[in-house]
Tab-separated table of C-alpha atoms in Angstrom:
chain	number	residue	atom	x	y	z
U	1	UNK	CA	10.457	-17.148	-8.131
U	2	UNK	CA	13.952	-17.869	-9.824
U	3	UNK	CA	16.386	-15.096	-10.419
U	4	UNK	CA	17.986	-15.780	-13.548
U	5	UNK	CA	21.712	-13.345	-13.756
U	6	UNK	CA	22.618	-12.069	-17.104
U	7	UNK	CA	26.264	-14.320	-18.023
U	8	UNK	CA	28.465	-12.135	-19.612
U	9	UNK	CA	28.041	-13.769	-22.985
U	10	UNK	CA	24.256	-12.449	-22.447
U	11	UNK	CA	25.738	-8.641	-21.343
U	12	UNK	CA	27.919	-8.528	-24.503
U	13	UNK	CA	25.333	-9.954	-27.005
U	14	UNK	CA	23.273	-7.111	-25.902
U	15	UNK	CA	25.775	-4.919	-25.655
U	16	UNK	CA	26.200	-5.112	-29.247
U	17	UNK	CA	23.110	-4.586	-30.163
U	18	UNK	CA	22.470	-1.789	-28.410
U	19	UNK	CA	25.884	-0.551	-30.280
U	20	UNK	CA	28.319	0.094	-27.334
U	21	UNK	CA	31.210	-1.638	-26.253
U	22	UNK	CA	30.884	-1.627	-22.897
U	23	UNK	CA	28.386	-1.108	-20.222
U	24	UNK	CA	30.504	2.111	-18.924
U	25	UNK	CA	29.995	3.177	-22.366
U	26	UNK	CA	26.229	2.688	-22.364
U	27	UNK	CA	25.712	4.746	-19.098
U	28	UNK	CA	27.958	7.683	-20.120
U	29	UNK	CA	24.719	10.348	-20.911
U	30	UNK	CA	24.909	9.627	-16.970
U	31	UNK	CA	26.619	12.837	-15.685
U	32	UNK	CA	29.709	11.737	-13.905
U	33	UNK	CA	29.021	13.024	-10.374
U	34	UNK	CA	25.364	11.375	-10.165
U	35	UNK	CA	26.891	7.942	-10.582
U	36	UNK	CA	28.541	5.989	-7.908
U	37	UNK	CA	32.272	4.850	-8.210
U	38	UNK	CA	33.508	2.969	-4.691
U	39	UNK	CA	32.077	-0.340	-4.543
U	40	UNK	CA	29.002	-1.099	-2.449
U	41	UNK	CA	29.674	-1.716	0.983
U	42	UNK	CA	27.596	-5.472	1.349
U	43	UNK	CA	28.075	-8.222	3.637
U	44	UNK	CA	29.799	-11.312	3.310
U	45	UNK	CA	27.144	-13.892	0.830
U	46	UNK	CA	24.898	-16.490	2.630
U	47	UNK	CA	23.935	-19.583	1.984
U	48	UNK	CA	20.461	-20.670	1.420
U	49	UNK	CA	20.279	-21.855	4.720
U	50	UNK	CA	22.848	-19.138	6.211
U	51	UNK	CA	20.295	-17.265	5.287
U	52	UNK	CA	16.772	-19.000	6.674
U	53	UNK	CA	18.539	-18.694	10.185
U	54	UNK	CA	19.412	-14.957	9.703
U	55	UNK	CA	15.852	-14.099	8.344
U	56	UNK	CA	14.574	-16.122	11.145
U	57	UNK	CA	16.760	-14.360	14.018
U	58	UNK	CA	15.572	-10.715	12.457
U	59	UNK	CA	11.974	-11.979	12.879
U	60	UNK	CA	11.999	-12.596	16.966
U	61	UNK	CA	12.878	-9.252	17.210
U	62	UNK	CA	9.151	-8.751	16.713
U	63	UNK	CA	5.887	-10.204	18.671
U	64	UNK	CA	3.913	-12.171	16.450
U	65	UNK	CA	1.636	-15.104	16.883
U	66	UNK	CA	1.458	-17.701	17.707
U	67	UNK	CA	4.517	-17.209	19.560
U	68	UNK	CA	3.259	-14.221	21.290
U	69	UNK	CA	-0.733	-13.043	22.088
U	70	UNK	CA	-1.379	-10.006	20.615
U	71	UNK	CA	-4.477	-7.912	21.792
U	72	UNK	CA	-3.268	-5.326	18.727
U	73	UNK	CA	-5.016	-4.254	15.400
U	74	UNK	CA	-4.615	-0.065	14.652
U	75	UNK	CA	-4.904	-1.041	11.155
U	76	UNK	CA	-3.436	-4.445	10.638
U	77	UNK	CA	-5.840	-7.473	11.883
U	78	UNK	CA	-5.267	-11.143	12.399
U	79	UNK	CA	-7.870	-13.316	10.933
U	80	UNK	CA	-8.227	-17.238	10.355
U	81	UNK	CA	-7.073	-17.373	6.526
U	82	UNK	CA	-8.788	-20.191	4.577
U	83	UNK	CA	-6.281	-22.827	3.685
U	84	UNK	CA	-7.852	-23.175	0.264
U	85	UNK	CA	-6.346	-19.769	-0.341
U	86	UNK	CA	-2.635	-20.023	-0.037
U	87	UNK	CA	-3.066	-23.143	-2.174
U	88	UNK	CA	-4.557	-21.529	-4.959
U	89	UNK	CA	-2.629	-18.287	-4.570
U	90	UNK	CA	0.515	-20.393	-5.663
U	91	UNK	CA	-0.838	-22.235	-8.590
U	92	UNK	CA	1.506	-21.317	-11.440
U	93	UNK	CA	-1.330	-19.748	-13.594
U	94	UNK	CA	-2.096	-16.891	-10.874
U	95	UNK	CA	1.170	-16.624	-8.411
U	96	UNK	CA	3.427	-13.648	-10.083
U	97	UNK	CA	5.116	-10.576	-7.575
U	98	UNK	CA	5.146	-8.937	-11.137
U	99	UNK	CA	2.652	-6.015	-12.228
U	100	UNK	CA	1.127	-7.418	-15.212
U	101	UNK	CA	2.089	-4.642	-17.832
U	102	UNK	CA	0.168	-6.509	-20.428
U	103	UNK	CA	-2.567	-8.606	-19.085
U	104	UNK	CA	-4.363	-8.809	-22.629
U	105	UNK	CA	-1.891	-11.505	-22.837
U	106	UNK	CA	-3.991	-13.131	-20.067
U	107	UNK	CA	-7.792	-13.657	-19.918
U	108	UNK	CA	-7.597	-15.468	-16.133
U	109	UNK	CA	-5.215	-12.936	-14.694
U	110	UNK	CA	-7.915	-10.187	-16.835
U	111	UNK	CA	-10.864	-11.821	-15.114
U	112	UNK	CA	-9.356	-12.611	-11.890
U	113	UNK	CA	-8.964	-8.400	-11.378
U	114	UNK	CA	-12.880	-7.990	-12.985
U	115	UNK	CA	-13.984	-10.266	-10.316
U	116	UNK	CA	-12.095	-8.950	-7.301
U	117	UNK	CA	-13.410	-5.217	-9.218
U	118	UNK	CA	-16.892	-6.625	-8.840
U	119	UNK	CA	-16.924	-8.530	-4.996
U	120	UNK	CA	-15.641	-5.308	-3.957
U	121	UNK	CA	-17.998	-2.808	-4.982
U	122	UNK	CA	-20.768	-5.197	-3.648
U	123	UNK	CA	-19.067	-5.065	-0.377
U	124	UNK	CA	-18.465	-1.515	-0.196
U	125	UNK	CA	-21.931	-0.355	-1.817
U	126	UNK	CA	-20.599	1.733	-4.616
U	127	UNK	CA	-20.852	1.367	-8.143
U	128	UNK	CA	-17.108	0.584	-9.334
U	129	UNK	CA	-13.661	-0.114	-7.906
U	130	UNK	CA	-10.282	-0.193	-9.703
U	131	UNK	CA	-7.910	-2.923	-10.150
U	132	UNK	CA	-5.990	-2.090	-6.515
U	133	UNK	CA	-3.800	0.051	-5.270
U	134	UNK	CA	-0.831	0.175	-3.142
U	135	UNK	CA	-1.945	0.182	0.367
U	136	UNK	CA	-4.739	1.791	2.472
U	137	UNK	CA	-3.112	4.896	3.073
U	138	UNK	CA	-1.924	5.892	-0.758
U	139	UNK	CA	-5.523	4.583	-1.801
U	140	UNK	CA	-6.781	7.552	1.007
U	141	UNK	CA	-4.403	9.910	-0.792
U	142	UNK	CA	-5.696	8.902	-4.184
U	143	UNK	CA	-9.070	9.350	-3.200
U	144	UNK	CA	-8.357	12.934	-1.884
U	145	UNK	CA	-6.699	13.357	-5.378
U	146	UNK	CA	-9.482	12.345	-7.354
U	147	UNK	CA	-11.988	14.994	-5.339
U	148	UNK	CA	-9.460	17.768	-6.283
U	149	UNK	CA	-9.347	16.770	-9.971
U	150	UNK	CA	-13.438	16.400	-9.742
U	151	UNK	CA	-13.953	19.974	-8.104
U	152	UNK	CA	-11.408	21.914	-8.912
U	153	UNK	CA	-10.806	22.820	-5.291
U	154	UNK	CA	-8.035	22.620	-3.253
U	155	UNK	CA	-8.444	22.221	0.168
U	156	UNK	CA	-9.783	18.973	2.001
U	157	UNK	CA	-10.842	18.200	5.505
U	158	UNK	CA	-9.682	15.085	7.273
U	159	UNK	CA	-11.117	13.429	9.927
U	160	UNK	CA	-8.495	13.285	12.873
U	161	UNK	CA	-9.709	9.512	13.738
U	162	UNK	CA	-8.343	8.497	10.366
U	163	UNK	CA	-5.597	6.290	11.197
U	164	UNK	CA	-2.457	8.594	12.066
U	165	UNK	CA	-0.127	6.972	9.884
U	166	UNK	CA	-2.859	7.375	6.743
U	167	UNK	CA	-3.206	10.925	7.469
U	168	UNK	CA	0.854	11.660	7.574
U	169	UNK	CA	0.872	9.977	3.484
U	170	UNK	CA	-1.942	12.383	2.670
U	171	UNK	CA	0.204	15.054	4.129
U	172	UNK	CA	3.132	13.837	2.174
U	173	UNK	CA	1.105	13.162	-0.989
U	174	UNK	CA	0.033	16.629	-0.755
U	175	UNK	CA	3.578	18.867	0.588
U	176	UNK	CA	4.549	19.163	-2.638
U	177	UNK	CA	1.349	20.469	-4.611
U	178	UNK	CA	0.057	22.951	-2.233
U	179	UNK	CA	-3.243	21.299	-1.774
U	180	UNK	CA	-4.596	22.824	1.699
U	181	UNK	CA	-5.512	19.839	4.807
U	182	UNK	CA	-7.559	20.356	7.480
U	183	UNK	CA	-8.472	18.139	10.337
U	184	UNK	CA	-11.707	17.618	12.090
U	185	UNK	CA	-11.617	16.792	15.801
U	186	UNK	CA	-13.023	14.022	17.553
U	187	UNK	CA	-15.545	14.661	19.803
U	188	UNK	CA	-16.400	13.131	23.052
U	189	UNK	CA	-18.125	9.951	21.651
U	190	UNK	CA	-14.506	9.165	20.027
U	191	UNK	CA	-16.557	10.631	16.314
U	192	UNK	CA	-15.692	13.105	13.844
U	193	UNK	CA	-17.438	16.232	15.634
U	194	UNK	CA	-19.638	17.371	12.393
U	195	UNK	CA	-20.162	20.604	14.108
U	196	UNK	CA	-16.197	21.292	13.432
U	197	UNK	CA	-16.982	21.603	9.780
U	198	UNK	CA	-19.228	24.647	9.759
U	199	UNK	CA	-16.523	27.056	9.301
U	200	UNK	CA	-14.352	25.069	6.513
U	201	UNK	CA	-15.931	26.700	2.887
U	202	UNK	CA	-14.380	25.324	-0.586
U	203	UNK	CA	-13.769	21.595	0.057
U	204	UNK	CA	-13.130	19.012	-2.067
U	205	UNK	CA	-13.497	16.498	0.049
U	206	UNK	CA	-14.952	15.514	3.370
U	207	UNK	CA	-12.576	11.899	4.873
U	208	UNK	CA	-14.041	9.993	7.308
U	209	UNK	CA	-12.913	6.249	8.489
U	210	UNK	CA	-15.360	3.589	9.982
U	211	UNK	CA	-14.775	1.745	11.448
U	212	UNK	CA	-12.846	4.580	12.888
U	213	UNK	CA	-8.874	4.394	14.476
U	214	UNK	CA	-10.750	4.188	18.060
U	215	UNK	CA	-12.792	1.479	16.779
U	216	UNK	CA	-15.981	3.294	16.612
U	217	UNK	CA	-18.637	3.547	14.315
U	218	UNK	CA	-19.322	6.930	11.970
U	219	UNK	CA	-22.467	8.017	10.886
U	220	UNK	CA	-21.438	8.759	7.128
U	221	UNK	CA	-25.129	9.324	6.253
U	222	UNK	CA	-25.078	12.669	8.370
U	223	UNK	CA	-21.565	13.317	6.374
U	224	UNK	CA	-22.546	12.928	2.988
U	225	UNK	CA	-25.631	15.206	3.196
U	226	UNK	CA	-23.082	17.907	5.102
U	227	UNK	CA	-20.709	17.393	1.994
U	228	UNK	CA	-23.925	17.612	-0.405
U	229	UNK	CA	-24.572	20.918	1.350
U	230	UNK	CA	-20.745	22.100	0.789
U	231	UNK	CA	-20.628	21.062	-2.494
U	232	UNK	CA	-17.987	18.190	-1.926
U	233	UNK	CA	-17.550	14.750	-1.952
U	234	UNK	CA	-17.490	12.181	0.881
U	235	UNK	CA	-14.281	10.366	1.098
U	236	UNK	CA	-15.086	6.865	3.399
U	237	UNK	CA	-12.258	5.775	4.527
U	238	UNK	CA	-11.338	2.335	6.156
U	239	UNK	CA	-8.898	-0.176	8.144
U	240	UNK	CA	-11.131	-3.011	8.302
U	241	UNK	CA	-13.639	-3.902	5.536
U	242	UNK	CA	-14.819	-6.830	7.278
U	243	UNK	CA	-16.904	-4.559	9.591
U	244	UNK	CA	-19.290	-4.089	6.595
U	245	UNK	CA	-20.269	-7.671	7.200
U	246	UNK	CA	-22.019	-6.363	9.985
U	247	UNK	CA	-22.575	-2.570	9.630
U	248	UNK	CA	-23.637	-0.638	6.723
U	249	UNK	CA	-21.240	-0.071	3.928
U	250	UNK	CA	-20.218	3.305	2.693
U	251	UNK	CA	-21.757	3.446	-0.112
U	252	UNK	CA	-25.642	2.928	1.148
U	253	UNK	CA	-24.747	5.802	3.169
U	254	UNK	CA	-23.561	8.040	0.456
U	255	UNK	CA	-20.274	8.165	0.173
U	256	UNK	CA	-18.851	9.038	-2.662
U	257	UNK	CA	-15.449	7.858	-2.865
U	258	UNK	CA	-14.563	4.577	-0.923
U	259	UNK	CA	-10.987	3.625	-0.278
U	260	UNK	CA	-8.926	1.856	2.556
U	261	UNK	CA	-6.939	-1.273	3.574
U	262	UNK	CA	-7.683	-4.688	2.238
U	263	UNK	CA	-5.060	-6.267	4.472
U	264	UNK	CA	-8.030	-8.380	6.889
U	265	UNK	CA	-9.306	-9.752	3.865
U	266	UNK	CA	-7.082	-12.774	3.809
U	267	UNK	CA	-3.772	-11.615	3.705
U	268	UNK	CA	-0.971	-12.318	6.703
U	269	UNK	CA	0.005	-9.228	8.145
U	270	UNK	CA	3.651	-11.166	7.955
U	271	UNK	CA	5.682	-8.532	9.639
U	272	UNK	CA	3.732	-5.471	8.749
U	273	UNK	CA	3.138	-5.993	4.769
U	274	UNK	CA	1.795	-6.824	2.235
U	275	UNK	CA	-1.068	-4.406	2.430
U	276	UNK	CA	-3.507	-3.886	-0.526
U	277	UNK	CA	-4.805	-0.755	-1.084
U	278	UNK	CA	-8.896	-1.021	-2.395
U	279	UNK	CA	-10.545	2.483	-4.173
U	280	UNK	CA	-14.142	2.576	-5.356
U	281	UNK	CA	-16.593	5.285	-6.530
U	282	UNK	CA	-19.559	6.280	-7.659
U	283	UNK	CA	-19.939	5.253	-11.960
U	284	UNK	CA	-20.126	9.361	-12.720
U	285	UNK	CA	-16.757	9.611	-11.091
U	286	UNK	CA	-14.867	6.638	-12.921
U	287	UNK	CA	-12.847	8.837	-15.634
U	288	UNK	CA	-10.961	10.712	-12.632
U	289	UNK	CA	-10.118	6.743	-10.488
U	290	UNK	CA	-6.415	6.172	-10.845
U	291	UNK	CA	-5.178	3.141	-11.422
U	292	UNK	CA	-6.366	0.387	-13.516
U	293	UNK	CA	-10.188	-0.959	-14.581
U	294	UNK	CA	-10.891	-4.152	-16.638
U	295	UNK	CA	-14.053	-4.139	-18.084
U	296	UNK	CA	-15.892	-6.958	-19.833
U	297	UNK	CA	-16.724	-7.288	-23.149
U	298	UNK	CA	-17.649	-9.172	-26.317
U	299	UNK	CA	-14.600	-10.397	-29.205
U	300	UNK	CA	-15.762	-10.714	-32.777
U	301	UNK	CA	-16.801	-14.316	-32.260
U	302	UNK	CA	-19.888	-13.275	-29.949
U	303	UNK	CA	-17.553	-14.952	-26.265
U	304	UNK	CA	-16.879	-13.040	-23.255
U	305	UNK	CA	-13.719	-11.294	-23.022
U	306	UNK	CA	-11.830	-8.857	-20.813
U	307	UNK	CA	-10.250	-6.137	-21.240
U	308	UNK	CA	-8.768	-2.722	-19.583
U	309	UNK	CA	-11.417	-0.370	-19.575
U	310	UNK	CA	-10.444	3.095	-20.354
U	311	UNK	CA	-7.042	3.726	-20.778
U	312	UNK	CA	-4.685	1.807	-22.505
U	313	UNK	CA	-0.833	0.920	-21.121
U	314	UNK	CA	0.575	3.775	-22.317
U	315	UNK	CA	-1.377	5.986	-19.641
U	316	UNK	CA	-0.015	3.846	-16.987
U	317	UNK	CA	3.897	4.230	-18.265
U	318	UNK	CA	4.425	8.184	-18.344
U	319	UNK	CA	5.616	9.506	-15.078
U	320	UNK	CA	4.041	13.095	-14.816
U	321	UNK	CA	1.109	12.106	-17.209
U	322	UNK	CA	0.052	9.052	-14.484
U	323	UNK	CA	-2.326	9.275	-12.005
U	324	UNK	CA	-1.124	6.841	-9.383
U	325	UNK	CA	1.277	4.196	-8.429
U	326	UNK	CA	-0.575	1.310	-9.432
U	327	UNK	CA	2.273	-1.730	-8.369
U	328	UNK	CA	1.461	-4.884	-7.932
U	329	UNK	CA	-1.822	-5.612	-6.104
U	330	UNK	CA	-2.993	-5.604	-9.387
U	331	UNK	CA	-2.450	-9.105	-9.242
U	332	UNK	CA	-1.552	-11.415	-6.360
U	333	UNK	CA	-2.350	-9.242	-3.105
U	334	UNK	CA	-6.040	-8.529	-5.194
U	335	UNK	CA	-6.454	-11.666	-6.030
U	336	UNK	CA	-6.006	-12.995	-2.425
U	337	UNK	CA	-8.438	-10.361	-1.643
U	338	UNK	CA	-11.008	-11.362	-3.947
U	339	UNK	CA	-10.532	-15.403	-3.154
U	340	UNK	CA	-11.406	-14.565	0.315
U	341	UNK	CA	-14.710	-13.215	-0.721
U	342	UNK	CA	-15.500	-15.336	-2.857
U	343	UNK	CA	-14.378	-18.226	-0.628
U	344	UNK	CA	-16.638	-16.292	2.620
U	345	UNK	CA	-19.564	-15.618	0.411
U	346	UNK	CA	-22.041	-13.179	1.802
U	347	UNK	CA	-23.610	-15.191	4.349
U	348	UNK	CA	-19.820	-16.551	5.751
U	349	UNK	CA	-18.610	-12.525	5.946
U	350	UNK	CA	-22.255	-12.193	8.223
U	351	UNK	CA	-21.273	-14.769	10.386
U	352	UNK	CA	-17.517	-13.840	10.693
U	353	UNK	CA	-17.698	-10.606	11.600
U	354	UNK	CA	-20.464	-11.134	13.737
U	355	UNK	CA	-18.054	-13.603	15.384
U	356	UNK	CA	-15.494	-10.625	15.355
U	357	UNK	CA	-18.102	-8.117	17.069
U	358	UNK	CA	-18.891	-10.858	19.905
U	359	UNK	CA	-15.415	-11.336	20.943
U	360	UNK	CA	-14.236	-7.916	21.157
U	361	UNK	CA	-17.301	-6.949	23.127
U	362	UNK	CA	-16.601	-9.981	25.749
U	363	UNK	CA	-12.804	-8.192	26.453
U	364	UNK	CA	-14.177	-4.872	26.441
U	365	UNK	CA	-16.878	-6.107	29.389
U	366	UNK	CA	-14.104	-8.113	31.138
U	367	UNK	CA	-11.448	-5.518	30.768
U	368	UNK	CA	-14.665	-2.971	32.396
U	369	UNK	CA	-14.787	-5.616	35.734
U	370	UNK	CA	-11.277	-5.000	36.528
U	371	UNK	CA	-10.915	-1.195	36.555
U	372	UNK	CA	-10.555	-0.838	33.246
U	373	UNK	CA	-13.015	2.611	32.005
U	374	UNK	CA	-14.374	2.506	28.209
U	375	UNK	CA	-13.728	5.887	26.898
U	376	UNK	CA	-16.112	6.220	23.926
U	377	UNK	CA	-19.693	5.761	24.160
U	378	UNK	CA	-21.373	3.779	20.982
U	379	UNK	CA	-20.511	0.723	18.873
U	380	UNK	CA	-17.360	-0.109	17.813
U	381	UNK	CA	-16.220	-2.899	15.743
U	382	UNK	CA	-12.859	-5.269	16.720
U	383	UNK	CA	-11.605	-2.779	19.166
U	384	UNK	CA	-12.329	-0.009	21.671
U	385	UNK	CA	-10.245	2.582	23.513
U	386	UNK	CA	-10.004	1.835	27.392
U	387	UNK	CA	-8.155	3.897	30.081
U	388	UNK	CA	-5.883	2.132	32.016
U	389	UNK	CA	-5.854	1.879	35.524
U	390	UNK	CA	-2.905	3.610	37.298
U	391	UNK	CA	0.271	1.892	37.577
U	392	UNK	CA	-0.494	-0.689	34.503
U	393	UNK	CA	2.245	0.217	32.483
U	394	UNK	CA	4.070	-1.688	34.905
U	395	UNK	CA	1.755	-4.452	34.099
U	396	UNK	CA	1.941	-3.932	30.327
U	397	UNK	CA	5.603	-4.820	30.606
U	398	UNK	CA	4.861	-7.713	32.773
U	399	UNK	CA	2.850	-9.128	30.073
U	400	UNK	CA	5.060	-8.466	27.694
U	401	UNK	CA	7.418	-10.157	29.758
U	402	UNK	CA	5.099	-13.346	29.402
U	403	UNK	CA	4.415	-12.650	25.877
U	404	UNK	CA	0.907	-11.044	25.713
U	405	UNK	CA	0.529	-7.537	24.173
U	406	UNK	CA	-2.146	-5.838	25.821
U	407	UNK	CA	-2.889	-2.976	22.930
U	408	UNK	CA	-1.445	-0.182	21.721
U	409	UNK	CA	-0.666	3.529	23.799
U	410	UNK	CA	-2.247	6.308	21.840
U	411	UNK	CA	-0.178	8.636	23.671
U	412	UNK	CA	2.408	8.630	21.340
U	413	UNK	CA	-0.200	9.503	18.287
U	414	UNK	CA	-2.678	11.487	20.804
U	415	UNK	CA	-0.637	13.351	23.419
U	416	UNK	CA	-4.569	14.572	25.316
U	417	UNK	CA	-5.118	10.263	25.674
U	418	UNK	CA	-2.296	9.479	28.002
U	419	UNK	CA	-2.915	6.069	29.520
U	420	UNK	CA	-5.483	5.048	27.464
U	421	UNK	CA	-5.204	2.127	25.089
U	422	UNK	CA	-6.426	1.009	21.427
U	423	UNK	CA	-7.358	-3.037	22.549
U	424	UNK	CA	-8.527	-5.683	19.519
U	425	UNK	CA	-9.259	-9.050	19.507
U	426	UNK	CA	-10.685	-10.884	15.970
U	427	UNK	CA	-12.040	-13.967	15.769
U	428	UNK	CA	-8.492	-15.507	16.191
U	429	UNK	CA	-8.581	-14.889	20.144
U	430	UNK	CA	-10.159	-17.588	21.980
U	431	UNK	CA	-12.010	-16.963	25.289
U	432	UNK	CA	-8.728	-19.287	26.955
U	433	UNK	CA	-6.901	-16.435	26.088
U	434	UNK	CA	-8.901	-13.246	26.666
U	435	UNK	CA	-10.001	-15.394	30.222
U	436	UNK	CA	-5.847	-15.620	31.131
U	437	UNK	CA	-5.106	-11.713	30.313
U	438	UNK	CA	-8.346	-11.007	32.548
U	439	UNK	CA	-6.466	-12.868	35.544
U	440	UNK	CA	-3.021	-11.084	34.765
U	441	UNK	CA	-4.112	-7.594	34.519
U	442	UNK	CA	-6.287	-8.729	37.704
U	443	UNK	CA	-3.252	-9.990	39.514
């Protein structure tokens, strides 16, 4: 994208219409004290290519492929990405970092969003999704959001296999409105432990993730009826949509509210972003979804058309009025999503995550033969908890050493799992390479 400076013949030209002589002038409502008067304290300016090699020395300071093999996910997955996608994404009629504040200019950037609105509910189940929102954890928050404003309750209970770092944006989301969090427990099968709920009255919301953080598989059926019972909504939460290629999606099971990260579904993880935040619901719940919806509709002439659906621009523009942070998935991170899809078809998201299923299941039985334990009992999808065997951390580092990341420590985010370690592998990890960190952690 080019960045075009204002010249000063541009700053005084609009200087003057605005009716000021000077831009110190035209910030002076700004109380003195809030505005800063030493200069900013930058480096020295870089060249274009000054700056390629300082962009590229801040990026080994992290493992990513292919340079490094990386047995990781917790939220973030590595998939093939279709090269007809990065093609298309950067045709001049889609590619934009810009929100598109007023997409009626557009009919393809307005049906691009309807028809990443429409493969999404089909994947999730549900009846309607918005337009995108920031990332999986602010579309969790949302989603908790939109229970409160449905039942006028306050208090919500929250799975503790939710991915940690979702559950600490709920909790910062909801610091500063009171709004009352509880967390379930896991129970021994590495699953929300339903039983935990029995004492929790006045709920909102019920927030569950499958494909949990552990990997494993919920049963949101036995969820949503517990939720019926309490009066609340289910809240399905998820890391890795691609698991409903294989398993149920949340909404056959009842869920009310669907929201989670869209990241697997063809974007890079490049260095920890962009993420894309996906929120769908039920149709009787669509005048409390934040963010945007386009619709589709009929112009005077009898053609197709479309257009936002229920709110107008306004609603999206005034601070305390707005519902959410709406940013701009709304158009390239979306519709990277929704080319991916498309591009995958039903059948192609079958067979890939039934490719995805099949290779983390032949680490989890290799890791097994060489003292490795599996903690949780049941099916998991892309990755599994496994207890170490003593004395591997040494080994992790010797790995690292040769650069293969073996997983992720949950000690850090679950002090009672110490040793024990969140493993993935996606379709991305060839048996070569799940065969040669078999013979190191062997060695």
């Amino acid at each position: 994208m080019r960045y075009l400076p204002h010249t000063p013949e541009d700053i005084a030209s609009m200087l003057a219409v605005a009716g000021v002589g000077s831009l110190e002038e035209l910030f002076g409502s700004i109380p003195a004290d809030c505005r800063r008067t030493a200069e900013l304290q930058l480096p020295q300016p870089l060249t274009e290519w000054e700056l390629r090699d300082h962009l590229k020395e801040l990026s080994r300071r992290m493992a990513v492929d292919p340079e490094y093999t990386l047995f990781l996910g917790a939220g973030s997955y590595d998939h093939h990405i279709p090269a007809a996608i990065p093609y298309l994404l950067s045709r001049s009629e889609f590619v934009t970092s810009y929100t598109p504040y007023q997409p009626e200019m557009s009919q393809g950037t307005l049906q691009a969003i309807y028809e990443y609105q429409t493969l999404t509910a089909r994947l999730l189940g549900i009846e309607v999704a918005n337009a995108s929102l920031y990332d999986g954890a602010s579309a969790l928050a949302e989603g908790l959001l939109m229970a409160i404003r449905i039942t006028r309750r306050n208090r919500v209970a929250v799975s503790k296999s939710i991915h940690p770092f979702f559950r600490q944006v709920v909790r910062t989301y909801f610091k500063p409105t009171g709004y009352e969090l509880s967390e379930i427990p896991y129970d021994a099968t590495g699953r929300t432990d339903i039983a935990a709920l029995e004492p929790m009255e006045d709920l909102a919301a019920i927030a569950v993730q499958t494909p949990n953080f552990f990997g494993c598989i919920e049963d949101l059926k036995i969820f949503a009826e517990r939720a019926r019972e309490k009066q609340a909504l289910l809240v399905a939460a998820f890391t890795e949509p691609l698991a409903f290629g294989l398993y149920k999606n949340p909404g056959s099971q009842g869920a009310d509210i669907v929201c989670g990260e869209g990241q697997s579904l063809g974007l890079p993880r490049s260095f920890g972003g962009p993420a894309l935040g996906m929120l769908a619901s039920r149709m009787k719940y669509v005048r409390s979804m934040p963010g945007r919806l386009v619709g589709k509709a009929t112009d005077q002439n009898g053609k197709d058309g479309f257009v936002l659906t229920l709110s107008t621009r306004e609603q999206h523009i005034r601070r305390e009025k707005a519902t959410s942070n709406i940013c701009t998935n709304n158009s390239l991170c979306a519709l990277n999503a929704a080319m991916f899809m498309a591009t995958l078809g039903g059948t192609g998201m079958r067979k890939l995550a039934r490719l995805n299923y099949d290779t983390s299941e032949y680490l989890k039985k290799a890791l097994c033969r060489t003292g490795f334990q599996t903690v949780f009992a049941g099916p998991t999808f892309n990755e599994f908890v496994v207890k170490a065997p003593e004395g591997f951390s040494s080994t992790y580092e010797r790995l690292l050493s040769q650069k293969i990341v073996a997983g992720l420590a949950l000690e850090p985010f679950y002090p009672e799992l110490r040793n024990h370690f969140l493993m993935c592998a996606t379709e991305t990890r060839t048996r070569r390479e799940i065969d040669r960190l078999i013979e190191e952690v062997s060695a």
